[in-house]
Short mmCIF file of C-alpha atoms in Angstrom, two decimals:
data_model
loop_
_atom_site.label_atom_id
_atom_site.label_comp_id
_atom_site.label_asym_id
_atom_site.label_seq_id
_atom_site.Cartn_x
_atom_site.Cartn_y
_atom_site.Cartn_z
CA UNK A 1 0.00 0.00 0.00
CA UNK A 2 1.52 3.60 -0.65
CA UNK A 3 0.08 6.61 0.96
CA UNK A 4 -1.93 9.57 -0.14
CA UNK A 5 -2.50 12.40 1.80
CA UNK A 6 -5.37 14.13 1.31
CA UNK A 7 -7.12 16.97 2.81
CA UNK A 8 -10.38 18.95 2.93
CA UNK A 9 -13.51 20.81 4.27
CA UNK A 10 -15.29 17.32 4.72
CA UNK A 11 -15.34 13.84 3.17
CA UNK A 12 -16.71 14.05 0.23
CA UNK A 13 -19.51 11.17 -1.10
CA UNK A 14 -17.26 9.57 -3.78
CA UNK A 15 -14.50 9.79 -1.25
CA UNK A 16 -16.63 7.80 1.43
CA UNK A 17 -17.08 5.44 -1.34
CA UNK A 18 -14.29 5.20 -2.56
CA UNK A 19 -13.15 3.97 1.38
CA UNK A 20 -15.54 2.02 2.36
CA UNK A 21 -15.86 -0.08 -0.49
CA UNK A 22 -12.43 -0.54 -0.61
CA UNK A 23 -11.59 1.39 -4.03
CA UNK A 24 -8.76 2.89 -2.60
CA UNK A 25 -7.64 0.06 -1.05
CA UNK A 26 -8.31 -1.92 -5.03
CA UNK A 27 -5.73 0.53 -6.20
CA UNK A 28 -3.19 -0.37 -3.55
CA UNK A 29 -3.83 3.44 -1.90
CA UNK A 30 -3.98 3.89 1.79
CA UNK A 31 -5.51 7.25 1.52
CA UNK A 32 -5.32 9.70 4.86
CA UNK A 33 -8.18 12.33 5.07
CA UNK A 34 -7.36 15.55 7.24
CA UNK A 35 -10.11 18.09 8.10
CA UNK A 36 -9.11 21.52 6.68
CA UNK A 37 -10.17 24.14 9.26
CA UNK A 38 -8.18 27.22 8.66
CA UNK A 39 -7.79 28.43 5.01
CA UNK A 40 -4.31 30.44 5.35
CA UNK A 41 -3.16 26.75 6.88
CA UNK A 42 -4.16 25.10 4.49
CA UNK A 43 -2.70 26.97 1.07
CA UNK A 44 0.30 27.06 3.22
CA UNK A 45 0.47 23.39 3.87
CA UNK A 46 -0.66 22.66 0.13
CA UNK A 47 2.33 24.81 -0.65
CA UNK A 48 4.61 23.00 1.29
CA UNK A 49 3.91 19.73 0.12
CA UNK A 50 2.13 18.87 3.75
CA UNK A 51 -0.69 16.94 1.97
CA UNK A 52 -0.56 15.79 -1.63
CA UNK A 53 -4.28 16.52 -2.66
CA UNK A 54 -6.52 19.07 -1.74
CA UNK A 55 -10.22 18.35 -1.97
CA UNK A 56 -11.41 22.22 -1.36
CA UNK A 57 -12.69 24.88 -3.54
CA UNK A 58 -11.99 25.79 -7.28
CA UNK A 59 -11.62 29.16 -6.08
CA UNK A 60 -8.75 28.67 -3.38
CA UNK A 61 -7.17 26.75 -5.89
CA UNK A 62 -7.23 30.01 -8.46
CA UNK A 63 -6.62 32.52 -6.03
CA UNK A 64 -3.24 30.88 -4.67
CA UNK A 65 -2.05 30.22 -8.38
CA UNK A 66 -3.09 34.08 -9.92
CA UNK A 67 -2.59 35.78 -6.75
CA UNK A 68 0.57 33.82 -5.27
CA UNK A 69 1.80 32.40 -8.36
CA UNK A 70 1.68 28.82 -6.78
CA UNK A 71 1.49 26.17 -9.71
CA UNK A 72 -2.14 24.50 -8.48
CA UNK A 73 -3.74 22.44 -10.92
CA UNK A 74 -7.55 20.66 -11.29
CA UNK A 75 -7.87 17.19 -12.00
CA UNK A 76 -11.22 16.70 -10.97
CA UNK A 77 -15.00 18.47 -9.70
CA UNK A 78 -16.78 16.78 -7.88
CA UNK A 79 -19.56 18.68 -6.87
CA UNK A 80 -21.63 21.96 -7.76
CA UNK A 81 -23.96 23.78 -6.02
CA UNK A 82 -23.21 26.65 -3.38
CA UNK A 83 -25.64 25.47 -0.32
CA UNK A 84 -23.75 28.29 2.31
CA UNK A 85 -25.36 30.69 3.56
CA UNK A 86 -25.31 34.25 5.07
CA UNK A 87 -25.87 34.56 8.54
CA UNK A 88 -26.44 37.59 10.81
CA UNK A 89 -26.83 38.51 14.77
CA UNK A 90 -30.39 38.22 16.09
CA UNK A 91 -30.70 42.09 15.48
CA UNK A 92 -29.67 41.72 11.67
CA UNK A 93 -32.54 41.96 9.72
CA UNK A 94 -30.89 42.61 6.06
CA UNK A 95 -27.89 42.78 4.76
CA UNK A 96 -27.72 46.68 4.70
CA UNK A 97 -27.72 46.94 8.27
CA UNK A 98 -23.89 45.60 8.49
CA UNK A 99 -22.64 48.63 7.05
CA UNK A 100 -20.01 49.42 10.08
CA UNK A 101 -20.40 46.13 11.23
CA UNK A 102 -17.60 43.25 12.13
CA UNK A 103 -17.94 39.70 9.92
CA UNK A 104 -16.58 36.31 10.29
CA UNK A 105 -13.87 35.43 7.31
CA UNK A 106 -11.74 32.48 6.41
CA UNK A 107 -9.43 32.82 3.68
CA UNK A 108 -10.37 37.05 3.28
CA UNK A 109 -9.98 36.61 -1.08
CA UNK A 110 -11.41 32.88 -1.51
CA UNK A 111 -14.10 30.29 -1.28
CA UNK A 112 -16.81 31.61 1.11
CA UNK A 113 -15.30 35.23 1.45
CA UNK A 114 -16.23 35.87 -2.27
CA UNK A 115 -19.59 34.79 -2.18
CA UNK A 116 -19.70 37.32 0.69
CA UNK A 117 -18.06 40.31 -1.28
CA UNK A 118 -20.59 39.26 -3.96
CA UNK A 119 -24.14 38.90 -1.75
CA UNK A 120 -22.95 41.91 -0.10
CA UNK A 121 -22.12 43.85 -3.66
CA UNK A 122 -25.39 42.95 -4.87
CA UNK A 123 -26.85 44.95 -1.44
CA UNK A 124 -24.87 47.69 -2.14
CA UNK A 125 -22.85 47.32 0.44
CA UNK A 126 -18.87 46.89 -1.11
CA UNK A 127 -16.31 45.66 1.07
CA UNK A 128 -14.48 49.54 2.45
CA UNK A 129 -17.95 49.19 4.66
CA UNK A 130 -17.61 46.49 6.62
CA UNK A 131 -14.34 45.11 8.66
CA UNK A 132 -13.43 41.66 8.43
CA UNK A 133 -11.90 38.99 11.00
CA UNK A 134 -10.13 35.95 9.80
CA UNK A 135 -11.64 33.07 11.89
CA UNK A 136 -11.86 29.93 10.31
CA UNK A 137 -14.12 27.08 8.59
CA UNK A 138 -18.03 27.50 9.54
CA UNK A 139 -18.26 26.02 12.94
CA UNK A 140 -15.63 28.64 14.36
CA UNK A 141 -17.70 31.52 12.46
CA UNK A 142 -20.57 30.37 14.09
CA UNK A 143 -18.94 30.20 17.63
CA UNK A 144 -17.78 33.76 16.75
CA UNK A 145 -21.03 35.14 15.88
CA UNK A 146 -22.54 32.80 19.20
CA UNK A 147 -20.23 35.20 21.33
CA UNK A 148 -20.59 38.67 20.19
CA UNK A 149 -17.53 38.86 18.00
CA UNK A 150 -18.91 39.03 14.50
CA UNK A 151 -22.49 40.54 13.19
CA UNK A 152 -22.52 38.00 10.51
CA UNK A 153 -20.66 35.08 8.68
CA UNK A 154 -20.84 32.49 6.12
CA UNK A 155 -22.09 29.13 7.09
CA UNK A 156 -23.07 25.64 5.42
CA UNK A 157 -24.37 22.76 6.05
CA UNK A 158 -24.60 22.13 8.74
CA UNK A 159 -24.33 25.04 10.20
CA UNK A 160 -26.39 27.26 8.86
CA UNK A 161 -29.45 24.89 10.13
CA UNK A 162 -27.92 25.20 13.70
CA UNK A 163 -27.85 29.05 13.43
CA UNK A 164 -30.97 29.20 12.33
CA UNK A 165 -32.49 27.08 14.94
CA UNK A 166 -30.99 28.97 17.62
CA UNK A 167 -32.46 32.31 16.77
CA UNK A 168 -29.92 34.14 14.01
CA UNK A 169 -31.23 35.54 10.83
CA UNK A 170 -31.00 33.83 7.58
CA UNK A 171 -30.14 37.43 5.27
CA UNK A 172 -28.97 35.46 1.46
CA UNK A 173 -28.32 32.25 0.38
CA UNK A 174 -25.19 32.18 -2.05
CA UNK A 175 -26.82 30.22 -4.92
CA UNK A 176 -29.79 33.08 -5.41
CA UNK A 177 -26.59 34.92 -6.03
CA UNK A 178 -23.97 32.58 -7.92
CA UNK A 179 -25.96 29.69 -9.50
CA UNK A 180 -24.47 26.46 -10.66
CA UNK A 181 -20.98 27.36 -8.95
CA UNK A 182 -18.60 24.51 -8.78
CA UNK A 183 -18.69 23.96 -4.97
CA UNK A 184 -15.54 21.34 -4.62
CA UNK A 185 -12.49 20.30 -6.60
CA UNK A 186 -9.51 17.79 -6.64
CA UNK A 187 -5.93 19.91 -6.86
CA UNK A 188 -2.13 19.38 -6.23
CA UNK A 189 0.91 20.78 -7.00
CA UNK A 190 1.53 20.03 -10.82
CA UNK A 191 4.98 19.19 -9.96
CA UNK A 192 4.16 16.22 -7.59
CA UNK A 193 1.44 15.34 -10.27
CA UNK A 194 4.40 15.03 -12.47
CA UNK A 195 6.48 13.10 -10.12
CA UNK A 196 3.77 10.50 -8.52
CA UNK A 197 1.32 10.45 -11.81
CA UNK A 198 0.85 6.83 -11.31
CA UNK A 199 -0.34 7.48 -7.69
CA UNK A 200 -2.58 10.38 -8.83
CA UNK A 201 -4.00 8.32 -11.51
CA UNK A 202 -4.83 5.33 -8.91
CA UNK A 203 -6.73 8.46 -7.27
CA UNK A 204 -8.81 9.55 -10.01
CA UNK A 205 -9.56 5.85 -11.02
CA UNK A 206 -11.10 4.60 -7.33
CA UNK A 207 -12.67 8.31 -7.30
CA UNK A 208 -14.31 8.23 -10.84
CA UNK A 209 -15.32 4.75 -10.12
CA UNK A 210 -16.87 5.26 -6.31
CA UNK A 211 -18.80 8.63 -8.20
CA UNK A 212 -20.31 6.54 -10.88
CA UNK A 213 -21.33 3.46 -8.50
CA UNK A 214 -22.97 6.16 -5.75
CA UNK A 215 -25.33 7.92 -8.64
CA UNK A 216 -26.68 4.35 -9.73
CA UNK A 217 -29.80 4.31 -8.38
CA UNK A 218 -29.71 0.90 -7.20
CA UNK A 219 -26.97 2.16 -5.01
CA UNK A 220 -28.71 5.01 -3.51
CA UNK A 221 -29.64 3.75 -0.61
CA UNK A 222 -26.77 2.55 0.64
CA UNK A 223 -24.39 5.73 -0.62
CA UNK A 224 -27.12 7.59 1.34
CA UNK A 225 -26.21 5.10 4.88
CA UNK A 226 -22.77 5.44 4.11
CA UNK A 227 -22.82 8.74 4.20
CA UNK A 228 -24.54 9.24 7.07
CA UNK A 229 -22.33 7.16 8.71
CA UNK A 230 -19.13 8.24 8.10
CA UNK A 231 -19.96 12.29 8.54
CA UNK A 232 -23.14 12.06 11.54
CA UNK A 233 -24.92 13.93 9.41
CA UNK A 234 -28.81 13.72 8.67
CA UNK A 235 -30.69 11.31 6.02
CA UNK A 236 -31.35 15.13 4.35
CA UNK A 237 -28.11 15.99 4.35
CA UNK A 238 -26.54 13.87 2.98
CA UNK A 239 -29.41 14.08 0.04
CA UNK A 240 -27.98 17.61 -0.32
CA UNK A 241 -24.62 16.11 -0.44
CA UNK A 242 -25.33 13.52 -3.46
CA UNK A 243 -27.46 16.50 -4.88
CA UNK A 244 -24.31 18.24 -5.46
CA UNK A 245 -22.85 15.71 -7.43
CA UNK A 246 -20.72 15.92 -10.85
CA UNK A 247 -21.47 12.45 -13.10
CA UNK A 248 -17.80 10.88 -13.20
CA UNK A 249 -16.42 14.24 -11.72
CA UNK A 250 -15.70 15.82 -15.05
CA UNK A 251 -14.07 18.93 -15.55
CA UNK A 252 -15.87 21.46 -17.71
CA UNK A 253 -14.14 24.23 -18.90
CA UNK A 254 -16.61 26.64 -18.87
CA UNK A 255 -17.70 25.86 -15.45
CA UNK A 256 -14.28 26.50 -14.10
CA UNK A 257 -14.37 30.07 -16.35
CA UNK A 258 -17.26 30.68 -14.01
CA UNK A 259 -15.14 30.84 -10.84
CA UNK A 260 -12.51 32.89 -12.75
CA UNK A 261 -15.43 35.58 -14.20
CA UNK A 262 -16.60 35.98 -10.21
CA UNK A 263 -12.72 36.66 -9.26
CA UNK A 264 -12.74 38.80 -12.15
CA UNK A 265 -16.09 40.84 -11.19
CA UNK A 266 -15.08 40.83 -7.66
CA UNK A 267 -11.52 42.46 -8.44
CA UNK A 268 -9.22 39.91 -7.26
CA UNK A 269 -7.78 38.73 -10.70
CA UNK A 270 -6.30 41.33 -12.55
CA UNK A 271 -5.60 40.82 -16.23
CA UNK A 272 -3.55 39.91 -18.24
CA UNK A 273 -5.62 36.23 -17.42
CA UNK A 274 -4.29 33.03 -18.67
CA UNK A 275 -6.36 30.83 -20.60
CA UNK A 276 -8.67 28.77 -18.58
CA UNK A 277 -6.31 25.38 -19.66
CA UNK A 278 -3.37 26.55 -17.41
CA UNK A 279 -5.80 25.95 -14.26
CA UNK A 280 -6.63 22.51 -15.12
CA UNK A 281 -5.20 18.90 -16.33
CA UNK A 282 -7.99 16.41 -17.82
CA UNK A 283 -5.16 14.15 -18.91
CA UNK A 284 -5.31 11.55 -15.94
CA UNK A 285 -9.38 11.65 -15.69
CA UNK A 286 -9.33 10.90 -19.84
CA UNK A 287 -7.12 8.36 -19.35
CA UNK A 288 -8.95 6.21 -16.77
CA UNK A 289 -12.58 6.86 -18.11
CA UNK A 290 -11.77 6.38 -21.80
CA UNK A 291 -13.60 9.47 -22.44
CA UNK A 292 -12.05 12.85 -24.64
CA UNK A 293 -10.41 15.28 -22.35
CA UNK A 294 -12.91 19.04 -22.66
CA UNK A 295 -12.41 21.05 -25.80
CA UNK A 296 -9.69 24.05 -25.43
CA UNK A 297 -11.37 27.12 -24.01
CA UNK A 298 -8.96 29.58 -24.22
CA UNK A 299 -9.27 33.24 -22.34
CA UNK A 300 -11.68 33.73 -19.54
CA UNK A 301 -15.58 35.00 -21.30
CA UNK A 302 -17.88 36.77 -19.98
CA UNK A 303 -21.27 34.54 -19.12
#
């Protein structure tokens, strides 16, 4: 067996799968899963070589590679479908009243921080209104706003049903904002891609194959008690959670251009942009499935 670290925001499905049907273990893999709970920990530990895969957001991904010029590639999506939420004190009513105010933040130019800047955009309120504190993942923003510290934060699942049941104010949900947003991806360092490609292609394999098994609907069932296993979440939860997921974890080209546009709109990549190919490698995923990698797509387009 070789080892594969591997970390993220939570197991995903095909990743529960993948482990407890023993597809990983098929492919000779002892895979190690690590719980991601602090962004600027994480990019640095990605950067570092601390874990070998990253099972996070698209948009971390992008933002380390325009913004700190790491070399972060995508070899798989798994899931779409933003399902956070914005959350505000007991006295927040909208999300015009936290002009002034204090938020919860993880990474401060990533993930759940842009869907912020962009909820809060659409409100009129832009970001030199409204201070910031870097906390962490969603159940330290929720502790924060529990104590006083923050007026408001992004939270999912879940989260945001535990703030809600306790009283605070549900003021946007991200997807009536940014529909069809790629949620989740698989990225490494292209350099230990290019180094361990017959590890990373084990990966991809016992992934692809655990996705495919867990949408048959003769599987369904047991996907669904798998899942609800392995995370202690709720029978509608982890319906959410398959929900969200991407047929054989393909990578579409103009899905990933979607993330870059928001970056774009929200000011955090400047131009001149790279074609949308340098953030991506189908190579690996068209190998195992058989299937043609995505037609070139060339510079980021408006939607």
């Amino acid at each position: 067996m070789e080892t594969l670290r591997v970390v993220g925001y939570y197991p995903l499905p095909a990743f529960v799968v993948a482990e407890k049907t023993g597809l990983f273990a098929r492919e000779a893999l002892a895979v190690t899963f690590e719980i991601a709970t602090f962004a600027p920990e994480h990019n640095r530990g990605m950067a570092e070589g601390r874990w070998d895969i990253s099972l996070t957001s698209p948009d971390t991904m992008l933002a380390r590679a325009t913004r700190d010029g790491h070399d972060f590639v995508l070899y798989l999506i798994p899931e779409r479908g933003l399902q956070v939420k914005l959350v505000g004190a007991k006295e927040i009513k909208s999300p015009v009243e936290l002009r002034g105010k204090k938020l919860a933040g993880d990474p401060g130019d990533s993930n759940y921080d842009l869907h912020r800047r962009k909820i809060l955009r659409d409100h009129g309120v832009p970001e030199s209104e409204y201070d910031v504190e870097i906390i962490g993942t969603s159940p330290f923003r929720l502790d924060a706003l529990r104590k006083g510290r923050v007026a408001a934060c992004m939270v999912a699942p879940p989260y945001d049903a535990q703030a809600l049941s306790e009283g605070f104010n549900l003021l946007a949900k991200a997807s009536d904002h940014i529909p069809d947003y790629v949620t989740t991806g698989c990225w490494a360092r292209r350099v230990w891609v290019e180094q361990n490609r017959d590890k990373m292609r084990r990966f991809v394999r016992a992934f692809v194959d655990a996705t495919d098994w867990t949408l048959k609907p003769e599987n369904r069932e047991q996907a669904m008690q798998l899942l609800q296993d392995y995370q202690k979440i709720s029978r509608s939860q982890a319906e959410i959670k398959l929900g969200q997921m991407i047929p054989k974890a393909e990578i579409k080209p103009s899905e990933i251009n979607r993330v870059v546009q928001l970056r774009i709109e929200m000011g955090l990549y400047d131009p001149p942009h790279d074609p949308i190919e340098r953030f991506y490698d189908a190579t690996i995923w068209s190998e195992v499935t058989g299937l043609p990698p995505p037609a070139p797509f060339g510079l980021p387009r408006p939607i």
